[in-house]
Amino acid sequence: MAFCADCVKGFKHEGTAEGQWEEFGGVKSYVSIPPDGEYAKDTVILFLADLFGPQFINAQLLVDGFAKNGYKVVAPDYFNGDPAPENAFNPGVNFDVMKWFANHGPEQTRPPLDKVLVALKEQGITKIGATGYCFGGRYVFDLAFENITNVSVVSHPTFIKAPEDLEKYLEVSKAPLLINSCTYDERFPHESQAIADQVLGDGKFAPGYKREYFEGCTHGFAVRGDLTDPKVKAAKEGAFRSAVTWFRTKL
């Protein structure tokens, strides 16, 4: 497994978090609900963050955004309180992502995620929509393979093997899949995007498949993009809208 330079690059967004921290199965999670308190009590959006975790304001603002569209949203801290530091963005900072990953692989990150899922089920959750960014995209696929989740959204996913994971998705998953892709993405490049369309598109995947493409954008745009760039800002907002629409029509 490998990361690309863009996995640890980006921009911090401005805003005030409106959710709160709760524990599910002993795992701290950032949680947000609609301002009016009205939402389906048996449904949740599972927000699977990139390397910077749900502690990062960008992630929290996205979580709050999904909540404002009518969902309870839970973003587990599956990095066990040790996400990548946001100062990795800063010029001159030499953050060794592979050294960090040595202590944040599946052995460390899947158990807390499973604890949250068990706790949600115990609370009466029967429908889960999963949205994952970069690192989180891998777990969206894994949970769909196990048919734990009901609807999938990935934005510039990392660690997806083409065609293997896409063929497995076709074979074993029942969760409709939306992929938000972009122009410059070493982790999910044009070749992988084309394979996804070939394997899952044109009605081949009965539950539903769609791929959005955001021209001129780079891996990370949907969560860490430069919002002073009108093209990137529009793409980030477009990826969010496409995810909301996917959940509304599929979940």
XYZ file of C-alpha atoms in Angstrom:
251
model
C 0.000 0.000 0.000
C 1.188 3.488 -0.763
C 0.122 7.083 -0.489
C 0.774 9.933 -2.887
C 2.118 13.395 -2.090
C -1.401 14.815 -2.419
C -2.621 12.575 0.431
C -0.972 14.963 2.889
C -1.434 18.248 1.060
C -4.304 20.669 1.171
C -5.921 23.688 2.721
C -7.661 24.259 6.027
C -11.198 25.531 5.614
C -12.878 28.248 7.629
C -15.962 27.569 9.694
C -17.334 26.629 13.098
C -18.096 23.021 13.958
C -21.656 22.486 15.147
C -21.547 18.833 16.176
C -20.244 17.189 19.318
C -18.054 14.309 20.408
C -19.703 11.114 21.600
C -18.523 7.591 22.281
C -19.760 4.489 20.494
C -18.394 1.284 21.903
C -15.759 3.342 23.668
C -14.621 4.989 20.425
C -14.750 8.777 20.250
C -16.701 9.990 17.253
C -17.692 13.379 15.906
C -21.477 13.417 15.601
C -23.862 15.879 14.014
C -27.648 15.853 13.625
C -30.049 18.107 11.699
C -30.634 21.453 13.419
C -34.360 20.735 13.763
C -33.701 17.324 15.311
C -35.766 15.610 12.642
C -34.192 12.579 10.994
C -34.810 8.867 10.485
C -33.767 7.267 13.769
C -32.903 3.952 12.122
C -30.509 5.536 9.619
C -27.020 6.997 9.896
C -24.334 8.324 7.585
C -20.949 6.868 8.497
C -18.291 9.453 7.641
C -14.871 7.872 7.084
C -12.255 10.590 7.152
C -8.965 10.938 5.359
C -5.633 10.766 7.218
C -6.402 13.950 9.141
C -9.292 12.312 10.933
C -12.584 13.693 12.227
C -10.620 16.096 14.442
C -9.890 18.190 11.339
C -12.249 21.133 10.874
C -12.665 20.347 7.162
C -14.086 16.933 8.024
C -16.323 18.362 10.740
C -17.769 20.928 8.372
C -18.598 18.187 5.872
C -20.202 16.091 8.607
C -22.291 19.095 9.644
C -23.233 19.627 5.996
C -24.633 16.112 5.667
C -26.523 16.609 8.939
C -28.107 19.798 7.605
C -29.433 17.676 4.754
C -31.440 15.501 7.115
C -29.142 12.811 8.484
C -27.517 11.803 11.719
C -23.828 11.550 10.862
C -21.155 9.690 12.813
C -17.445 10.141 12.076
C -15.440 7.594 14.090
C -11.932 8.396 15.236
C -10.547 5.185 13.815
C -7.030 6.602 14.082
C -7.234 6.187 17.856
C -6.565 9.825 18.672
C -3.521 9.991 16.419
C -4.494 11.373 12.989
C -1.948 12.904 10.648
C -1.041 16.377 11.940
C -2.597 19.222 10.021
C 0.723 21.066 10.063
C 1.785 18.529 7.423
C 0.300 21.127 5.059
C 2.858 23.711 6.092
C 5.882 24.483 3.893
C 9.027 22.878 5.211
C 7.260 20.243 7.311
C 8.548 16.789 6.419
C 5.790 14.458 7.577
C 6.670 10.803 6.972
C 3.297 9.350 6.041
C 4.593 5.800 5.677
C 6.113 5.899 9.168
C 2.746 7.106 10.460
C 0.923 4.394 8.499
C 2.995 1.693 10.187
C 0.874 2.309 13.296
C -2.391 3.043 11.470
C -2.946 0.055 9.226
C -5.961 -2.268 9.209
C -4.854 -3.949 12.441
C -5.141 -0.627 14.283
C -7.973 1.088 12.421
C -10.529 -1.636 11.692
C -11.183 -2.678 15.351
C -12.422 0.772 16.465
C -14.559 0.999 13.341
C -16.123 -2.365 14.155
C -16.847 -1.244 17.726
C -18.730 1.770 16.394
C -20.721 -0.383 13.979
C -21.715 -2.803 16.748
C -22.791 0.099 18.962
C -24.862 1.648 16.170
C -26.629 -1.642 15.580
C -27.356 -1.940 19.299
C -28.912 1.538 19.141
C -31.357 0.384 16.482
C -29.559 1.532 13.347
C -30.593 -0.656 10.436
C -29.508 1.458 7.447
C -26.013 2.879 6.988
C -24.777 5.086 4.208
C -20.988 5.274 4.107
C -18.980 8.143 2.654
C -15.184 7.920 2.566
C -12.435 10.280 1.507
C -8.970 9.059 0.472
C -8.048 6.533 3.218
C -11.702 6.239 4.181
C -12.620 5.116 0.675
C -10.904 1.784 1.276
C -13.179 1.059 4.217
C -16.268 2.049 2.243
C -15.369 -0.751 -0.148
C -14.554 -3.229 2.629
C -17.823 -2.596 4.461
C -19.748 -2.925 1.203
C -17.972 -6.227 0.498
C -19.288 -7.487 3.838
C -22.711 -5.940 3.166
C -22.570 -4.073 6.458
C -23.475 -0.816 4.752
C -26.376 -0.059 2.427
C -25.103 2.769 0.230
C -21.547 3.770 -0.726
C -19.896 7.042 -1.690
C -16.158 7.431 -2.220
C -14.276 10.583 -3.116
C -10.774 10.205 -4.577
C -10.317 6.832 -2.801
C -6.949 5.399 -1.820
C -5.879 1.724 -1.841
C -8.479 0.622 -4.421
C -7.082 -2.004 -6.771
C -8.339 -2.011 -10.336
C -9.791 -4.241 -11.575
C -9.709 -6.568 -8.525
C -11.696 -4.487 -6.049
C -14.144 -3.309 -8.685
C -14.823 -6.842 -9.870
C -15.286 -7.951 -6.269
C -17.708 -5.080 -5.710
C -19.745 -6.263 -8.676
C -19.716 -9.837 -7.420
C -20.463 -9.501 -3.702
C -21.827 -6.075 -2.804
C -25.433 -4.923 -2.733
C -24.665 -1.263 -1.946
C -25.176 1.305 -4.736
C -21.835 3.012 -5.437
C -21.018 6.629 -6.286
C -17.416 7.575 -7.090
C -16.304 11.211 -7.095
C -13.191 11.253 -9.264
C -10.889 13.930 -10.652
C -8.171 14.685 -13.183
C -4.973 14.434 -11.144
C -5.101 11.436 -8.850
C -2.243 8.974 -8.479
C -4.303 6.775 -6.153
C -7.357 6.498 -8.441
C -6.082 7.567 -11.864
C -7.839 7.713 -15.226
C -7.026 4.066 -15.879
C -8.794 2.965 -12.702
C -11.698 5.285 -13.387
C -12.161 3.759 -16.832
C -12.008 0.235 -15.399
C -14.662 1.156 -12.836
C -16.955 2.281 -15.640
C -16.249 -0.859 -17.650
C -16.893 -3.207 -14.732
C -19.828 -1.481 -13.050
C -21.299 0.898 -15.626
C -23.983 0.546 -18.287
C -26.305 -1.214 -15.860
C -23.901 -4.053 -15.071
C -24.181 -3.368 -11.330
C -27.886 -3.690 -10.624
C -28.027 -1.814 -7.280
C -26.683 1.298 -8.996
C -23.391 2.856 -10.067
C -22.380 6.383 -10.955
C -19.068 8.172 -11.379
C -18.746 11.920 -11.230
C -15.665 13.541 -12.748
C -14.282 16.924 -11.722
C -12.038 18.373 -14.402
C -8.787 20.017 -13.392
C -8.959 18.917 -9.754
C -6.449 16.987 -7.676
C -6.678 14.104 -5.199
C -8.080 15.525 -1.960
C -10.201 18.225 -3.611
C -13.467 17.108 -1.990
C -12.181 17.634 1.545
C -8.948 19.654 1.402
C -9.258 21.711 -1.774
C -8.208 25.342 -2.146
C -11.536 27.159 -1.853
C -10.009 30.385 -3.145
C -9.847 28.656 -6.547
C -13.341 28.924 -8.083
C -12.929 25.675 -10.019
C -11.896 23.711 -6.936
C -14.587 25.302 -4.787
C -17.250 24.384 -7.337
C -15.918 20.828 -7.554
C -15.819 20.382 -3.782
C -19.409 21.590 -3.542
C -20.372 19.441 -6.523
C -18.937 16.298 -4.945
C -20.852 17.045 -1.756
C -24.113 17.611 -3.622
C -23.675 14.424 -5.608
C -23.173 12.480 -2.351
C -26.269 14.007 -0.759
C -28.339 13.206 -3.843
C -27.021 9.648 -3.895
C -28.030 9.087 -0.280
C -31.435 10.648 -0.799
C -32.220 8.429 -3.767
C -30.567 5.193 -2.610
C -30.653 5.078 1.197
